Every structure is written in C-alpha cells, then in structure tokens.
CSV table of C-alpha atoms in Angstrom, one decimal:
chain,number,residue,atom,x,y,z
A,292,UNK,CA,-134.0,129.0,52.9
A,293,UNK,CA,-132.1,126.4,54.8
A,294,UNK,CA,-130.8,123.2,53.2
A,295,UNK,CA,-133.3,120.5,52.3
A,296,UNK,CA,-133.3,117.8,55.0
A,297,UNK,CA,-134.3,114.5,53.4
A,298,UNK,CA,-136.5,112.4,55.8
A,299,UNK,CA,-134.9,109.2,57.1
A,300,UNK,CA,-137.8,107.2,55.7
A,301,UNK,CA,-136.6,108.1,52.2
A,302,UNK,CA,-133.1,106.8,52.9
A,303,UNK,CA,-134.4,103.5,54.2
A,304,UNK,CA,-136.6,103.1,51.1
A,305,UNK,CA,-133.7,103.7,48.8
A,306,UNK,CA,-131.6,101.3,50.8
A,307,UNK,CA,-134.2,98.6,50.5
A,308,UNK,CA,-134.4,99.2,46.7
A,309,UNK,CA,-130.7,99.0,46.4
A,310,UNK,CA,-130.5,95.7,48.3
A,311,UNK,CA,-133.4,94.4,46.2
A,312,UNK,CA,-131.7,95.3,42.9
A,313,UNK,CA,-128.4,93.7,44.1
A,314,UNK,CA,-130.1,90.4,44.7
A,315,UNK,CA,-132.0,90.8,41.4
A,316,UNK,CA,-128.8,91.3,39.5
A,317,UNK,CA,-127.3,88.1,40.9
A,318,UNK,CA,-130.5,86.1,40.2
A,319,UNK,CA,-130.6,87.4,36.6
A,320,UNK,CA,-127.0,86.5,36.1
A,321,UNK,CA,-127.7,82.9,37.3
A,322,UNK,CA,-129.6,82.3,34.0
A,323,UNK,CA,-128.6,82.7,30.4
A,324,UNK,CA,-130.4,85.5,28.5
A,325,UNK,CA,-128.1,85.3,25.6
A,326,UNK,CA,-127.1,88.6,24.0
A,327,UNK,CA,-129.1,90.4,26.7
A,328,UNK,CA,-127.0,89.3,29.6
A,329,UNK,CA,-124.9,92.5,29.7
A,330,UNK,CA,-127.7,94.8,28.8
A,331,UNK,CA,-129.8,93.5,31.7
A,332,UNK,CA,-126.9,93.8,34.1
A,333,UNK,CA,-126.1,97.3,33.0
A,334,UNK,CA,-129.7,98.4,33.2
A,335,UNK,CA,-129.9,97.3,36.8
A,336,UNK,CA,-126.5,98.9,37.6
A,337,UNK,CA,-127.6,102.2,36.0
A,338,UNK,CA,-130.9,102.1,38.0
A,339,UNK,CA,-129.0,101.6,41.2
A,340,UNK,CA,-126.5,104.3,40.4
A,341,UNK,CA,-129.4,106.7,39.7
A,342,UNK,CA,-131.0,105.8,43.1
A,343,UNK,CA,-127.7,106.6,44.9
A,344,UNK,CA,-127.1,109.8,42.9
A,345,UNK,CA,-130.6,111.2,43.1
A,346,UNK,CA,-131.4,110.5,46.7
A,347,UNK,CA,-128.3,109.7,48.7
A,348,UNK,CA,-126.3,112.3,46.9
A,349,UNK,CA,-129.2,114.8,46.9
A,350,UNK,CA,-129.1,115.5,43.1
A,351,UNK,CA,-132.9,115.4,43.2
A,352,UNK,CA,-132.9,118.3,45.7
A,353,UNK,CA,-129.9,120.2,44.2
A,354,UNK,CA,-130.2,123.5,42.3
A,355,UNK,CA,-130.3,123.5,38.5
A,356,UNK,CA,-126.7,124.5,38.1
A,357,UNK,CA,-125.5,121.4,40.0
A,358,UNK,CA,-127.9,119.2,38.1
A,359,UNK,CA,-126.7,120.6,34.8
A,360,UNK,CA,-123.0,120.1,35.7
A,361,UNK,CA,-123.6,116.5,36.7
A,362,UNK,CA,-125.6,115.8,33.6
A,363,UNK,CA,-122.9,117.3,31.4
A,364,UNK,CA,-120.3,115.2,33.1
A,365,UNK,CA,-122.3,112.0,32.2
A,366,UNK,CA,-122.7,113.3,28.7
A,367,UNK,CA,-118.9,113.6,28.3
A,368,UNK,CA,-118.5,110.1,29.6
A,369,UNK,CA,-120.9,108.8,27.0
A,370,UNK,CA,-118.9,110.7,24.3
A,371,UNK,CA,-115.7,109.0,25.5
A,372,UNK,CA,-117.2,105.5,25.4
A,373,UNK,CA,-119.3,105.9,22.3
A,374,UNK,CA,-116.6,107.4,20.1
A,375,UNK,CA,-114.1,104.8,21.3
A,376,UNK,CA,-116.5,102.1,20.3
A,377,UNK,CA,-117.2,103.6,16.9
A,378,UNK,CA,-113.5,103.1,16.3
A,379,UNK,CA,-112.9,99.7,17.7
A,380,UNK,CA,-116.2,98.1,16.5
A,381,UNK,CA,-115.6,99.1,12.9
A,382,UNK,CA,-111.9,98.2,12.6
A,383,UNK,CA,-112.6,94.7,11.3
A,384,UNK,CA,-115.2,95.9,8.8
A,385,UNK,CA,-114.6,95.2,5.1
A,386,UNK,CA,-111.9,92.6,5.8
B,5,UNK,CA,-133.8,120.9,65.3
B,6,UNK,CA,-132.5,124.4,65.4
B,7,UNK,CA,-134.3,126.6,63.0
B,8,UNK,CA,-131.5,128.6,61.4
B,9,UNK,CA,-133.3,131.0,59.1
B,10,UNK,CA,-131.6,134.1,58.0
B,11,UNK,CA,-128.2,133.4,59.5
B,12,UNK,CA,-126.5,136.6,58.3
B,13,UNK,CA,-123.3,136.4,60.1
B,14,UNK,CA,-122.5,132.9,61.0
B,15,UNK,CA,-119.0,132.5,62.2
B,16,UNK,CA,-118.4,129.8,59.6
B,17,UNK,CA,-119.4,132.2,56.7
B,18,UNK,CA,-116.4,133.0,54.6
B,19,UNK,CA,-116.3,136.7,53.7
B,20,UNK,CA,-116.5,136.1,49.9
B,21,UNK,CA,-120.0,134.6,50.2
B,22,UNK,CA,-123.2,136.5,50.6
B,23,UNK,CA,-124.9,133.9,52.9
B,24,UNK,CA,-124.6,130.4,54.2
B,25,UNK,CA,-126.8,129.0,51.5
B,26,UNK,CA,-124.6,130.4,48.7
B,27,UNK,CA,-121.5,129.1,50.5
B,28,UNK,CA,-123.1,125.6,50.8
B,29,UNK,CA,-124.2,125.5,47.2
B,30,UNK,CA,-120.7,126.6,46.0
B,31,UNK,CA,-119.1,123.9,48.1
B,32,UNK,CA,-121.3,121.2,46.8
B,33,UNK,CA,-120.9,122.3,43.2
B,34,UNK,CA,-117.1,122.3,43.7
B,35,UNK,CA,-117.3,118.8,45.1
B,36,UNK,CA,-119.3,117.6,42.1
B,37,UNK,CA,-116.7,119.1,39.7
B,38,UNK,CA,-114.1,117.0,41.5
B,39,UNK,CA,-116.3,114.0,41.2
B,40,UNK,CA,-116.7,114.5,37.5
B,41,UNK,CA,-113.0,114.2,37.1
B,42,UNK,CA,-113.3,111.0,39.1
B,43,UNK,CA,-116.1,109.8,36.8
B,44,UNK,CA,-113.8,110.4,33.8
B,45,UNK,CA,-110.9,108.8,35.6
B,46,UNK,CA,-112.8,105.6,36.3
B,47,UNK,CA,-114.6,106.0,33.0
B,48,UNK,CA,-111.3,105.6,31.2
B,49,UNK,CA,-110.8,102.2,33.0
B,50,UNK,CA,-114.3,101.2,32.2
B,51,UNK,CA,-113.7,102.1,28.5
B,52,UNK,CA,-110.6,99.8,28.5
B,53,UNK,CA,-112.8,97.0,29.8
B,54,UNK,CA,-115.5,97.7,27.2
B,55,UNK,CA,-113.0,97.8,24.4
B,56,UNK,CA,-111.4,94.5,25.3
B,57,UNK,CA,-114.7,92.7,25.8
B,58,UNK,CA,-115.8,93.9,22.4
B,59,UNK,CA,-112.6,93.3,20.5
B,60,UNK,CA,-113.2,91.0,17.6
B,61,UNK,CA,-111.1,87.9,18.1
B,62,UNK,CA,-108.1,87.3,15.8
B,63,UNK,CA,-108.2,84.3,13.5
B,64,UNK,CA,-107.2,81.0,15.2
B,65,UNK,CA,-107.0,82.8,18.6
B,66,UNK,CA,-109.4,82.2,21.5
B,67,UNK,CA,-111.9,85.0,21.8
B,68,UNK,CA,-111.2,87.6,24.5
B,69,UNK,CA,-114.8,87.8,25.5
B,70,UNK,CA,-114.9,84.1,26.2
B,71,UNK,CA,-111.7,84.4,28.2
B,72,UNK,CA,-113.4,87.1,30.2
B,73,UNK,CA,-116.2,84.8,31.0
B,74,UNK,CA,-113.8,82.0,32.0
B,75,UNK,CA,-111.7,84.3,34.2
B,76,UNK,CA,-114.8,86.0,35.7
B,77,UNK,CA,-115.9,82.5,36.8
B,78,UNK,CA,-112.9,82.1,39.0
B,79,UNK,CA,-114.0,85.1,41.1
B,80,UNK,CA,-115.9,84.5,44.3
B,81,UNK,CA,-119.4,85.7,43.7
B,82,UNK,CA,-120.5,85.1,47.3
B,83,UNK,CA,-117.8,87.4,48.6
B,84,UNK,CA,-118.5,89.9,45.9
B,85,UNK,CA,-122.1,90.0,46.8
B,86,UNK,CA,-121.4,90.3,50.5
B,87,UNK,CA,-119.1,93.2,49.7
B,88,UNK,CA,-121.8,94.9,47.6
B,89,UNK,CA,-124.2,94.7,50.4
B,90,UNK,CA,-121.6,96.0,52.9
B,91,UNK,CA,-121.0,99.0,50.7
B,92,UNK,CA,-124.7,99.7,50.3
B,93,UNK,CA,-125.1,99.5,54.1
B,94,UNK,CA,-122.2,101.9,54.4
B,95,UNK,CA,-123.8,104.3,52.0
B,96,UNK,CA,-127.0,104.2,54.2
B,97,UNK,CA,-125.0,104.9,57.4
B,98,UNK,CA,-123.2,107.7,55.7
B,99,UNK,CA,-126.5,109.2,54.5
B,100,UNK,CA,-127.7,109.0,58.1
B,101,UNK,CA,-124.5,110.6,59.4
B,102,UNK,CA,-125.2,113.6,57.1
B,103,UNK,CA,-128.8,113.6,58.3
B,104,UNK,CA,-127.8,113.8,62.0
B,105,UNK,CA,-125.2,116.5,61.1
B,106,UNK,CA,-128.0,118.5,59.5
B,107,UNK,CA,-130.3,118.0,62.5
B,108,UNK,CA,-127.5,118.6,65.0
B,109,UNK,CA,-127.7,115.2,66.9
B,110,UNK,CA,-123.9,114.9,67.6
B,111,UNK,CA,-124.0,111.5,69.3
B,112,UNK,CA,-125.8,109.7,66.5
B,113,UNK,CA,-123.7,111.5,63.9
B,114,UNK,CA,-120.6,110.1,65.5
B,115,UNK,CA,-122.1,106.6,65.8
B,116,UNK,CA,-123.0,106.5,62.1
B,117,UNK,CA,-119.6,107.9,61.1
B,118,UNK,CA,-118.0,105.1,63.1
B,119,UNK,CA,-120.3,102.5,61.5
B,120,UNK,CA,-119.4,103.8,58.1
B,121,UNK,CA,-115.8,103.4,58.9
B,122,UNK,CA,-116.3,99.8,60.3
B,123,UNK,CA,-118.2,98.8,57.2
B,124,UNK,CA,-115.6,100.3,54.9
B,125,UNK,CA,-112.9,98.4,56.7
B,126,UNK,CA,-114.9,95.2,56.5
B,127,UNK,CA,-115.1,95.6,52.8
B,128,UNK,CA,-111.3,96.0,52.5
B,129,UNK,CA,-110.6,93.0,54.7
B,130,UNK,CA,-112.9,90.8,52.5
B,131,UNK,CA,-111.2,92.3,49.4
B,132,UNK,CA,-107.9,91.3,51.0
B,133,UNK,CA,-109.0,87.7,51.4
B,134,UNK,CA,-110.0,87.7,47.7
B,135,UNK,CA,-106.6,89.1,46.7
B,136,UNK,CA,-104.8,86.4,48.8
B,137,UNK,CA,-106.8,83.8,47.0
B,138,UNK,CA,-105.8,85.2,43.6
B,139,UNK,CA,-102.1,85.1,44.7
B,140,UNK,CA,-102.5,81.5,45.8
B,141,UNK,CA,-104.0,80.5,42.4
B,142,UNK,CA,-101.4,82.4,40.4
B,143,UNK,CA,-103.9,84.7,39.0
B,144,UNK,CA,-101.7,87.7,39.2
B,145,UNK,CA,-100.7,88.9,35.7
B,146,UNK,CA,-97.0,88.4,35.0
B,147,UNK,CA,-94.5,85.6,34.7
B,148,UNK,CA,-96.1,83.4,37.4
B,149,UNK,CA,-99.6,83.7,35.8
B,150,UNK,CA,-101.4,80.4,35.3
B,151,UNK,CA,-104.7,79.8,33.7
B,152,UNK,CA,-106.4,76.9,32.0
B,153,UNK,CA,-105.8,76.7,28.3
B,154,UNK,CA,-106.8,78.0,25.8
B,155,UNK,CA,-107.1,81.3,27.7
B,156,UNK,CA,-103.7,81.4,29.4
B,157,UNK,CA,-102.8,84.6,27.5
B,158,UNK,CA,-106.3,86.3,27.2
B,159,UNK,CA,-107.3,85.7,30.8
B,160,UNK,CA,-104.3,87.9,31.8
B,161,UNK,CA,-106.1,90.9,30.2
B,162,UNK,CA,-109.1,90.3,32.4
B,163,UNK,CA,-107.1,90.0,35.6
B,164,UNK,CA,-105.0,93.1,34.7
B,165,UNK,CA,-108.3,95.1,34.4
B,166,UNK,CA,-109.6,93.4,37.5
B,167,UNK,CA,-106.7,94.3,39.7
B,168,UNK,CA,-106.4,97.8,38.2
B,169,UNK,CA,-110.0,98.6,38.8
B,170,UNK,CA,-110.6,96.9,42.1
B,171,UNK,CA,-107.2,98.2,43.3
B,172,UNK,CA,-108.1,101.8,42.4
B,173,UNK,CA,-111.5,101.4,44.0
B,174,UNK,CA,-109.9,100.0,47.2
B,175,UNK,CA,-107.4,102.9,47.2
B,176,UNK,CA,-110.4,105.3,47.2
B,177,UNK,CA,-111.9,103.4,50.1
B,178,UNK,CA,-108.6,103.6,52.1
B,179,UNK,CA,-108.4,107.4,51.4
B,180,UNK,CA,-112.1,107.6,52.4
B,181,UNK,CA,-111.6,105.9,55.7
B,182,UNK,CA,-108.6,108.2,56.4
B,183,UNK,CA,-110.8,111.3,55.8
B,184,UNK,CA,-113.6,109.7,57.9
B,185,UNK,CA,-111.2,109.5,60.8
B,186,UNK,CA,-110.5,113.3,60.6
B,187,UNK,CA,-114.3,114.1,60.2
B,188,UNK,CA,-115.2,111.9,63.1
B,189,UNK,CA,-112.6,113.7,65.2
B,190,UNK,CA,-114.0,117.0,64.1
B,191,UNK,CA,-117.5,115.9,65.1
B,192,UNK,CA,-116.1,114.7,68.4
B,193,UNK,CA,-114.6,118.2,68.9
B,194,UNK,CA,-118.0,119.7,68.3
B,195,UNK,CA,-116.9,121.5,65.1
B,196,UNK,CA,-120.2,120.9,63.2
B,197,UNK,CA,-123.6,122.5,63.6
B,198,UNK,CA,-126.8,122.4,61.7
B,199,UNK,CA,-125.7,125.6,60.0
B,200,UNK,CA,-122.2,124.4,59.1
B,201,UNK,CA,-121.2,120.8,58.4
B,202,UNK,CA,-119.8,121.0,54.9
B,203,UNK,CA,-117.0,118.4,55.5
B,204,UNK,CA,-119.6,115.7,56.5
B,205,UNK,CA,-121.9,116.5,53.6
B,206,UNK,CA,-119.2,116.8,50.9
B,207,UNK,CA,-117.4,113.6,52.1
B,208,UNK,CA,-120.8,111.9,51.9
B,209,UNK,CA,-120.8,112.7,48.2
B,210,UNK,CA,-117.4,111.1,47.8
B,211,UNK,CA,-118.4,108.0,49.7
B,212,UNK,CA,-121.5,107.5,47.7
B,213,UNK,CA,-119.5,107.9,44.5
B,214,UNK,CA,-117.2,105.2,45.5
B,215,UNK,CA,-120.2,103.0,46.2
B,216,UNK,CA,-121.5,103.7,42.6
B,217,UNK,CA,-118.2,102.6,41.1
B,218,UNK,CA,-118.6,99.3,42.9
B,219,UNK,CA,-122.2,99.0,41.7
B,220,UNK,CA,-120.8,98.8,38.2
B,221,UNK,CA,-117.7,96.7,39.0
B,222,UNK,CA,-119.7,93.9,40.7
B,223,UNK,CA,-121.8,92.7,37.7
B,224,UNK,CA,-119.1,93.6,35.1
B,225,UNK,CA,-116.3,91.6,36.9
B,226,UNK,CA,-118.0,88.9,39.0
B,227,UNK,CA,-121.1,87.9,37.1
B,228,UNK,CA,-120.1,87.4,33.5
B,229,UNK,CA,-120.3,83.6,33.5
B,230,UNK,CA,-122.4,83.0,36.6
B,231,UNK,CA,-125.2,81.3,34.5
B,232,UNK,CA,-122.7,78.6,33.4
B,233,UNK,CA,-122.5,77.2,36.9
B,234,UNK,CA,-125.6,78.4,38.6
B,235,UNK,CA,-125.6,77.1,42.1
B,236,UNK,CA,-121.9,76.1,42.2
B,237,UNK,CA,-119.0,78.3,42.9
B,238,UNK,CA,-115.2,77.9,42.8
C-alpha cells in the first residue's frame, strides 16, 4: 500500500497536451469568433487546468476524501463568481 | 526502487499516525486545504476582473470591456506565450523531481529541482522586462498614467487588475523559489527517501497551482484583442 508512482510517460504526455493547448489558445485568439471569444479561451484554460490538477497534482490517483475536498472548493468558487454576477448583471435591468 | 511495503516504524512516522500512508494522505489533504484558500484568494481577484469586464457601460462613457481589449493589446503576447511555455516546462520538471523523490534517485531529483528553479527564475526575469516596458510607456495606474483616448480612464482599471494579479502571481513564484532552495538543500543533505519525501511532494502541489493560475491569466489578460492585429504586435 505504498503511494502511487505515476509513470514518466504520463507526465510527458500531459506536458505535450499542455503545450498543444497553449498554442491552440493563441491561434484561436488570432481570429474573431465574436461572442464566443471568451468562452473558447476559458474552455481551453479549464481543460489545461484539469490536466495539471488530475495528473501533475495526482488528483486522479488521490483518495475520495481529497477529491471531494477539491471539488467542494471549486464549487465554492463557482458560488462566489455566479452570485456576484447575478447581482452586477441585473443592476441595469428595468432602467 | 526500494519496495517499502509495511513500513511499521519508519523514523519519519509521527507518533499520532498509524502508518506512513495515513501520514502521507493527511499531509496531502492539509496541503489541498491550504490551496483551496489560495483558490478563493485568487478567485476574488478573478471575480473583480469578471465584474469589470461585464459592467454595463454608463451612458456617454466608453465601455470598459472595449477599454480592456485596447489595454490588453498593449501587452506583449510573444513574451506572455514564452512565459506560459516556461511555466509548463517547470511544472514538468517539478513533476519529475517528485517522481525521482518517490523512486529514490537523489541525483536526478536534485537536477530537476534545480531546473525548476532556473525556469521559475527565467519567468520572473521576463516578467521584469515586461514591467519595465510598462513603466516606460506610462502604463502604471496613477498620476503618470497615459493611454490613448477615449480609454484614458477605463484602461487604468485593466492595468490595476493586471498589476495586482500578475504581481500576486509573481510573489507566489518568488516564495516558491525560496522554498525550492530549502528543499534542494534538504535533498542534497539526503533527507528524503522513497518512504518519506513529503516536502517535495507537497511543494509540487503548490508549484502546479501557481502554474494553473497563470494558465488562466495568460488568455484573460494578454489575448483579449489579439484578433484585431493578428500577425502584428506592439
């Protein structure tokens, strides 16, 4: 029951994907996708963050408790952003 | 390397843990709880950014989101991209340093810790050049601030957020490199083994977290108006 040792091959694969997504995000930004600009950029960023968290930070191999704690942290972050936006985005309504 | 099954009384086992595995899991959980406070800390800054970008523009005033695009366009995308790649490389070297700590290859562990430090330092040096450029162009918010009309006022909001967020990020890098120095010294003194290398592993989590923050900062700060001058930079 020793700690899970992730093979080096996995790290190199994730590294390659991260570099690929970085170049993709710059290429995507060089064209205008209208209202989707930010959505595309954020989708790529979230994907990269997940790659780092799951494999580099070993969340994929962690126990359930750690995974639950991390997920709940992200949930609280979403609450902070979403409820703040509910406020600011609706302030000019009805004027 | 060393098959360390059923290490019941390892010298690094604190008395309040049953076994090494429980100690390791508790350490990693604790580190994650700390990182959650960091997520909320940077999350607050990201929320400020999101709120300003989505703020409806006041009548007869230039829109803030357009000012963000104009201000973002003055940042150096090439340097931002190079720094993104440097940070991803440093995450790889850090992951490998943890790998060689787990497998007990001390020499390679030290090499990859040093490489991580070098890459982190390179990032900060490039960031320094970028800041110097901002000072030269009077893009520091305050009395001296200069920006092409009509965004003279609104662009300051972008640059305030830019300096706050990249500054906090850089501070995390500086602290990280400081801790790396200590960890490398510990590795040099043969303090780590495949059974116990908690500082390397937990620091790795911190370093990757700082990488993730930059993964969001790069597109949100540098690439807002890149499509407006594809091919040409400032």
